[in-house]
Amino acid sequence: MLTINFHPFQNLETERLLLRRIDQNDVEGVLALRGNPDIMKYIPRPLAKTKEEALAHIAMIEEKIENNTGINWGITVKGSDKIIGIIGHYRIQPENHRAEIGYMLLPEYNGKGYITEAIKAVVEYGFEQMNLHSIEAVIDPGNTASEKVLQKNGFVKEAHILENELWDGKFWDTVIYSLLRRNFKK
């Protein structure tokens, strides 16, 4: 079984991005992301409608880091402290050396390759720092943009599960993509 330890917290840097710890000063950015119906369209979770709900989300992220049960980074463009997205490892399964990756980005930053760049850094962290064997991404089958970015990063489709998640009175399908450590290319 893996021992997960996110202490000290490690920022990740790419050519254009700094992935850093999210804090209470990011409340507006978190609200812009988690409160945007277009961003949340494929994520079966409640919209953040107030600063208090965004602060609660930040507190939940922090608690997971403190407890070594999950890690998220705020995505920033180098030279700016404003978060334009969130990315991280969720649903970590230490017994299986596996974690789920998740990400979101403000719409005005789509199409610039930022998520591809951030995924590469977070996947590398997962394999090299967390010592994971595999990383999965669980997406809505309608989210073709997410599917393309995963494929671009070497993820392969493992499964399409029909109506396996009930959210807001509707059963959702999920598609699982994964990347094995041995297939990861820096």
PDB file of C-alpha atoms in Angstrom:
ATOM      1  CA  MET A   1       0.000   0.000   0.000  1.00  0.00           C
ATOM      2  CA  LEU A   2       1.221   3.475  -0.860  1.00  0.00           C
ATOM      3  CA  THR A   3       1.965   6.084   1.761  1.00  0.00           C
ATOM      4  CA  ILE A   4       0.769   9.447   0.468  1.00  0.00           C
ATOM      5  CA  ASN A   5       2.353  12.619   1.837  1.00  0.00           C
ATOM      6  CA  PHE A   6       1.687  16.085   0.409  1.00  0.00           C
ATOM      7  CA  HIS A   7       3.879  17.835   2.987  1.00  0.00           C
ATOM      8  CA  PRO A   8       5.541  20.098   2.241  1.00  0.00           C
ATOM      9  CA  PHE A   9       3.158  21.167  -0.524  1.00  0.00           C
ATOM     10  CA  GLN A  10       4.934  21.276  -3.858  1.00  0.00           C
ATOM     11  CA  ASN A  11       4.145  23.875  -6.511  1.00  0.00           C
ATOM     12  CA  LEU A  12       4.489  22.611 -10.074  1.00  0.00           C
ATOM     13  CA  GLU A  13       5.933  24.661 -12.892  1.00  0.00           C
ATOM     14  CA  THR A  14       5.599  24.236 -16.643  1.00  0.00           C
ATOM     15  CA  GLU A  15       6.778  26.349 -19.538  1.00  0.00           C
ATOM     16  CA  ARG A  16       3.880  28.811 -19.187  1.00  0.00           C
ATOM     17  CA  LEU A  17       2.134  27.872 -15.939  1.00  0.00           C
ATOM     18  CA  LEU A  18       2.595  27.816 -12.206  1.00  0.00           C
ATOM     19  CA  LEU A  19       0.386  25.332 -10.382  1.00  0.00           C
ATOM     20  CA  ARG A  20       0.159  26.522  -6.786  1.00  0.00           C
ATOM     21  CA  ARG A  21      -1.707  25.983  -3.557  1.00  0.00           C
ATOM     22  CA  ILE A  22      -5.185  27.466  -3.480  1.00  0.00           C
ATOM     23  CA  ASP A  23      -6.004  29.698  -0.511  1.00  0.00           C
ATOM     24  CA  GLN A  24      -8.797  31.976   0.712  1.00  0.00           C
ATOM     25  CA  ASN A  25      -7.494  34.825  -1.465  1.00  0.00           C
ATOM     26  CA  ASP A  26      -8.642  32.741  -4.459  1.00  0.00           C
ATOM     27  CA  VAL A  27     -12.313  32.893  -3.465  1.00  0.00           C
ATOM     28  CA  GLU A  28     -13.317  34.931  -6.549  1.00  0.00           C
ATOM     29  CA  GLY A  29     -11.485  32.559  -8.891  1.00  0.00           C
ATOM     30  CA  VAL A  30     -12.998  29.461  -7.275  1.00  0.00           C
ATOM     31  CA  LEU A  31     -16.450  31.055  -7.431  1.00  0.00           C
ATOM     32  CA  ALA A  32     -15.917  31.889 -11.129  1.00  0.00           C
ATOM     33  CA  LEU A  33     -15.013  28.259 -11.833  1.00  0.00           C
ATOM     34  CA  ARG A  34     -17.372  26.318  -9.564  1.00  0.00           C
ATOM     35  CA  GLY A  35     -20.228  28.767 -10.108  1.00  0.00           C
ATOM     36  CA  ASN A  36     -20.125  28.717 -13.914  1.00  0.00           C
ATOM     37  CA  PRO A  37     -22.904  26.482 -15.316  1.00  0.00           C
ATOM     38  CA  ASP A  38     -20.974  25.944 -18.570  1.00  0.00           C
ATOM     39  CA  ILE A  39     -17.896  24.682 -16.720  1.00  0.00           C
ATOM     40  CA  MET A  40     -19.975  22.579 -14.319  1.00  0.00           C
ATOM     41  CA  LYS A  41     -22.229  21.171 -17.073  1.00  0.00           C
ATOM     42  CA  TYR A  42     -20.302  17.869 -17.123  1.00  0.00           C
ATOM     43  CA  ILE A  43     -19.502  17.744 -13.404  1.00  0.00           C
ATOM     44  CA  PRO A  44     -22.281  16.276 -11.270  1.00  0.00           C
ATOM     45  CA  ARG A  45     -21.669  18.525  -8.269  1.00  0.00           C
ATOM     46  CA  PRO A  46     -23.551  21.555  -6.934  1.00  0.00           C
ATOM     47  CA  LEU A  47     -22.774  24.989  -8.308  1.00  0.00           C
ATOM     48  CA  ALA A  48     -21.072  27.368  -5.903  1.00  0.00           C
ATOM     49  CA  LYS A  49     -23.427  30.345  -5.744  1.00  0.00           C
ATOM     50  CA  THR A  50     -21.857  32.431  -2.990  1.00  0.00           C
ATOM     51  CA  LYS A  51     -18.437  33.390  -1.676  1.00  0.00           C
ATOM     52  CA  GLU A  52     -19.220  31.284   1.395  1.00  0.00           C
ATOM     53  CA  GLU A  53     -19.740  28.199  -0.786  1.00  0.00           C
ATOM     54  CA  ALA A  54     -16.497  28.931  -2.646  1.00  0.00           C
ATOM     55  CA  LEU A  55     -14.687  29.321   0.701  1.00  0.00           C
ATOM     56  CA  ALA A  56     -16.171  25.990   1.830  1.00  0.00           C
ATOM     57  CA  HIS A  57     -14.785  24.397  -1.343  1.00  0.00           C
ATOM     58  CA  ILE A  58     -11.351  25.897  -0.650  1.00  0.00           C
ATOM     59  CA  ALA A  59     -11.532  24.564   2.937  1.00  0.00           C
ATOM     60  CA  MET A  60     -12.412  21.088   1.610  1.00  0.00           C
ATOM     61  CA  ILE A  61      -9.415  21.196  -0.766  1.00  0.00           C
ATOM     62  CA  GLU A  62      -7.158  22.247   2.119  1.00  0.00           C
ATOM     63  CA  GLU A  63      -8.510  19.520   4.414  1.00  0.00           C
ATOM     64  CA  LYS A  64      -7.754  16.845   1.803  1.00  0.00           C
ATOM     65  CA  ILE A  65      -4.189  18.125   1.440  1.00  0.00           C
ATOM     66  CA  GLU A  66      -3.730  18.210   5.228  1.00  0.00           C
ATOM     67  CA  ASN A  67      -5.102  14.645   5.525  1.00  0.00           C
ATOM     68  CA  ASN A  68      -3.131  13.380   2.503  1.00  0.00           C
ATOM     69  CA  THR A  69      -6.352  12.192   0.823  1.00  0.00           C
ATOM     70  CA  GLY A  70      -6.315  14.514  -2.214  1.00  0.00           C
ATOM     71  CA  ILE A  71      -4.378  17.374  -3.733  1.00  0.00           C
ATOM     72  CA  ASN A  72      -5.420  20.285  -5.919  1.00  0.00           C
ATOM     73  CA  TRP A  73      -3.486  23.098  -7.482  1.00  0.00           C
ATOM     74  CA  GLY A  74      -4.689  26.446  -8.741  1.00  0.00           C
ATOM     75  CA  ILE A  75      -3.622  26.892 -12.352  1.00  0.00           C
ATOM     76  CA  THR A  76      -2.024  30.307 -12.954  1.00  0.00           C
ATOM     77  CA  VAL A  77      -0.288  31.778 -15.968  1.00  0.00           C
ATOM     78  CA  LYS A  78       3.261  32.732 -14.998  1.00  0.00           C
ATOM     79  CA  GLY A  79       3.425  36.382 -14.056  1.00  0.00           C
ATOM     80  CA  SER A  80      -0.152  36.452 -12.742  1.00  0.00           C
ATOM     81  CA  ASP A  81      -1.433  35.246  -9.396  1.00  0.00           C
ATOM     82  CA  LYS A  82      -5.023  34.844 -10.688  1.00  0.00           C
ATOM     83  CA  ILE A  83      -6.210  31.252 -10.869  1.00  0.00           C
ATOM     84  CA  ILE A  84      -7.647  30.334 -14.252  1.00  0.00           C
ATOM     85  CA  GLY A  85      -8.351  26.717 -13.355  1.00  0.00           C
ATOM     86  CA  ILE A  86      -8.058  23.924 -10.828  1.00  0.00           C
ATOM     87  CA  ILE A  87      -6.408  20.536 -11.305  1.00  0.00           C
ATOM     88  CA  GLY A  88      -5.624  17.711  -8.953  1.00  0.00           C
ATOM     89  CA  HIS A  89      -5.680  14.105  -7.817  1.00  0.00           C
ATOM     90  CA  TYR A  90      -8.951  12.877  -6.301  1.00  0.00           C
ATOM     91  CA  ARG A  91     -10.255   9.562  -5.021  1.00  0.00           C
ATOM     92  CA  ILE A  92      -6.782   8.300  -4.274  1.00  0.00           C
ATOM     93  CA  GLN A  93      -6.682   4.526  -3.815  1.00  0.00           C
ATOM     94  CA  PRO A  94      -3.402   3.837  -1.974  1.00  0.00           C
ATOM     95  CA  GLU A  95      -4.136   0.100  -1.936  1.00  0.00           C
ATOM     96  CA  ASN A  96      -4.282   0.091  -5.760  1.00  0.00           C
ATOM     97  CA  HIS A  97      -1.602   2.731  -6.391  1.00  0.00           C
ATOM     98  CA  ARG A  98      -4.253   4.618  -8.392  1.00  0.00           C
ATOM     99  CA  ALA A  99      -5.783   8.096  -8.334  1.00  0.00           C
ATOM    100  CA  GLU A 100      -8.291  10.053 -10.372  1.00  0.00           C
ATOM    101  CA  ILE A 101      -7.267  13.279 -12.069  1.00  0.00           C
ATOM    102  CA  GLY A 102      -9.747  16.110 -12.462  1.00  0.00           C
ATOM    103  CA  TYR A 103      -9.495  19.604 -13.891  1.00  0.00           C
ATOM    104  CA  MET A 104     -11.470  22.680 -14.918  1.00  0.00           C
ATOM    105  CA  LEU A 105     -10.563  25.884 -16.715  1.00  0.00           C
ATOM    106  CA  LEU A 106     -12.212  29.249 -17.249  1.00  0.00           C
ATOM    107  CA  PRO A 107     -13.721  29.272 -20.770  1.00  0.00           C
ATOM    108  CA  GLU A 108     -11.726  32.278 -21.954  1.00  0.00           C
ATOM    109  CA  TYR A 109      -8.534  30.194 -21.544  1.00  0.00           C
ATOM    110  CA  ASN A 110      -9.755  27.186 -23.559  1.00  0.00           C
ATOM    111  CA  GLY A 111      -7.905  26.254 -26.732  1.00  0.00           C
ATOM    112  CA  LYS A 112      -4.507  27.554 -25.589  1.00  0.00           C
ATOM    113  CA  GLY A 113      -3.047  24.207 -24.476  1.00  0.00           C
ATOM    114  CA  TYR A 114      -3.033  25.149 -20.790  1.00  0.00           C
ATOM    115  CA  ILE A 115      -4.913  22.052 -19.612  1.00  0.00           C
ATOM    116  CA  THR A 116      -2.651  19.767 -21.667  1.00  0.00           C
ATOM    117  CA  GLU A 117       0.365  21.428 -20.051  1.00  0.00           C
ATOM    118  CA  ALA A 118      -1.122  21.214 -16.550  1.00  0.00           C
ATOM    119  CA  ILE A 119      -2.130  17.553 -16.989  1.00  0.00           C
ATOM    120  CA  LYS A 120       1.433  16.632 -17.990  1.00  0.00           C
ATOM    121  CA  ALA A 121       2.804  18.224 -14.799  1.00  0.00           C
ATOM    122  CA  VAL A 122       0.174  16.673 -12.501  1.00  0.00           C
ATOM    123  CA  VAL A 123       0.534  13.230 -14.096  1.00  0.00           C
ATOM    124  CA  GLU A 124       4.320  13.415 -13.730  1.00  0.00           C
ATOM    125  CA  TYR A 125       3.844  14.373 -10.069  1.00  0.00           C
ATOM    126  CA  GLY A 126       1.471  11.425  -9.630  1.00  0.00           C
ATOM    127  CA  PHE A 127       3.896   8.896 -11.062  1.00  0.00           C
ATOM    128  CA  GLU A 128       7.164  10.299  -9.738  1.00  0.00           C
ATOM    129  CA  GLN A 129       6.216  11.863  -6.372  1.00  0.00           C
ATOM    130  CA  MET A 130       3.151   9.847  -5.345  1.00  0.00           C
ATOM    131  CA  ASN A 131       4.497   6.620  -6.894  1.00  0.00           C
ATOM    132  CA  LEU A 132       1.165   5.809  -8.569  1.00  0.00           C
ATOM    133  CA  HIS A 133       0.829   2.869 -10.952  1.00  0.00           C
ATOM    134  CA  SER A 134      -2.152   4.298 -12.831  1.00  0.00           C
ATOM    135  CA  ILE A 135      -4.141   7.503 -13.107  1.00  0.00           C
ATOM    136  CA  GLU A 136      -7.744   7.610 -14.247  1.00  0.00           C
ATOM    137  CA  ALA A 137     -10.037  10.354 -15.446  1.00  0.00           C
ATOM    138  CA  VAL A 138     -13.802   9.973 -15.156  1.00  0.00           C
ATOM    139  CA  ILE A 139     -15.666  12.122 -17.657  1.00  0.00           C
ATOM    140  CA  ASP A 140     -19.119  12.635 -19.061  1.00  0.00           C
ATOM    141  CA  PRO A 141     -19.337  11.037 -22.529  1.00  0.00           C
ATOM    142  CA  GLY A 142     -20.597  14.340 -23.918  1.00  0.00           C
ATOM    143  CA  ASN A 143     -17.439  16.161 -22.860  1.00  0.00           C
ATOM    144  CA  THR A 144     -15.527  15.672 -26.111  1.00  0.00           C
ATOM    145  CA  ALA A 145     -13.034  18.467 -25.315  1.00  0.00           C
ATOM    146  CA  SER A 146     -11.955  16.644 -22.153  1.00  0.00           C
ATOM    147  CA  GLU A 147     -11.793  13.354 -24.052  1.00  0.00           C
ATOM    148  CA  LYS A 148      -9.476  14.898 -26.666  1.00  0.00           C
ATOM    149  CA  VAL A 149      -7.130  16.416 -24.097  1.00  0.00           C
ATOM    150  CA  LEU A 150      -6.878  13.086 -22.268  1.00  0.00           C
ATOM    151  CA  GLN A 151      -6.083  11.238 -25.500  1.00  0.00           C
ATOM    152  CA  LYS A 152      -3.496  13.898 -26.325  1.00  0.00           C
ATOM    153  CA  ASN A 153      -1.871  13.107 -22.958  1.00  0.00           C
ATOM    154  CA  GLY A 154      -1.706   9.362 -23.639  1.00  0.00           C
ATOM    155  CA  PHE A 155      -4.810   8.273 -21.711  1.00  0.00           C
ATOM    156  CA  VAL A 156      -6.803   5.375 -23.174  1.00  0.00           C
ATOM    157  CA  LYS A 157     -10.483   4.590 -22.816  1.00  0.00           C
ATOM    158  CA  GLU A 158     -11.112   1.821 -20.289  1.00  0.00           C
ATOM    159  CA  ALA A 159     -14.879   1.831 -19.987  1.00  0.00           C
ATOM    160  CA  HIS A 160     -18.181   3.483 -20.766  1.00  0.00           C
ATOM    161  CA  ILE A 161     -20.528   2.774 -17.867  1.00  0.00           C
ATOM    162  CA  LEU A 162     -24.213   3.361 -18.495  1.00  0.00           C
ATOM    163  CA  GLU A 163     -26.289   5.401 -16.047  1.00  0.00           C
ATOM    164  CA  ASN A 164     -24.093   4.589 -13.063  1.00  0.00           C
ATOM    165  CA  GLU A 165     -24.322   7.920 -11.241  1.00  0.00           C
ATOM    166  CA  LEU A 166     -27.499   9.592 -10.026  1.00  0.00           C
ATOM    167  CA  TRP A 167     -27.254  13.356  -9.827  1.00  0.00           C
ATOM    168  CA  ASP A 168     -30.020  15.916  -9.597  1.00  0.00           C
ATOM    169  CA  GLY A 169     -32.715  13.413 -10.556  1.00  0.00           C
ATOM    170  CA  LYS A 170     -30.878  12.133 -13.633  1.00  0.00           C
ATOM    171  CA  PHE A 171     -28.758   9.038 -14.190  1.00  0.00           C
ATOM    172  CA  TRP A 172     -25.446   9.940 -15.815  1.00  0.00           C
ATOM    173  CA  ASP A 173     -23.159   7.759 -17.900  1.00  0.00           C
ATOM    174  CA  THR A 174     -19.465   7.924 -17.138  1.00  0.00           C
ATOM    175  CA  VAL A 175     -16.464   7.200 -19.307  1.00  0.00           C
ATOM    176  CA  ILE A 176     -13.198   6.157 -17.680  1.00  0.00           C
ATOM    177  CA  TYR A 177      -9.852   6.939 -19.259  1.00  0.00           C
ATOM    178  CA  SER A 178      -6.571   5.833 -17.738  1.00  0.00           C
ATOM    179  CA  LEU A 179      -2.834   6.075 -18.107  1.00  0.00           C
ATOM    180  CA  LEU A 180      -0.422   3.461 -16.793  1.00  0.00           C
ATOM    181  CA  ARG A 181       2.934   4.553 -15.452  1.00  0.00           C
ATOM    182  CA  ARG A 182       4.768   2.422 -18.046  1.00  0.00           C
ATOM    183  CA  ASN A 183       2.978   4.295 -20.864  1.00  0.00           C
ATOM    184  CA  PHE A 184       3.703   7.786 -19.505  1.00  0.00           C
ATOM    185  CA  LYS A 185       5.970   9.852 -21.726  1.00  0.00           C
ATOM    186  CA  LYS A 186       7.479  13.040 -20.327  1.00  0.00           C
TER     187      LYS A 186
END
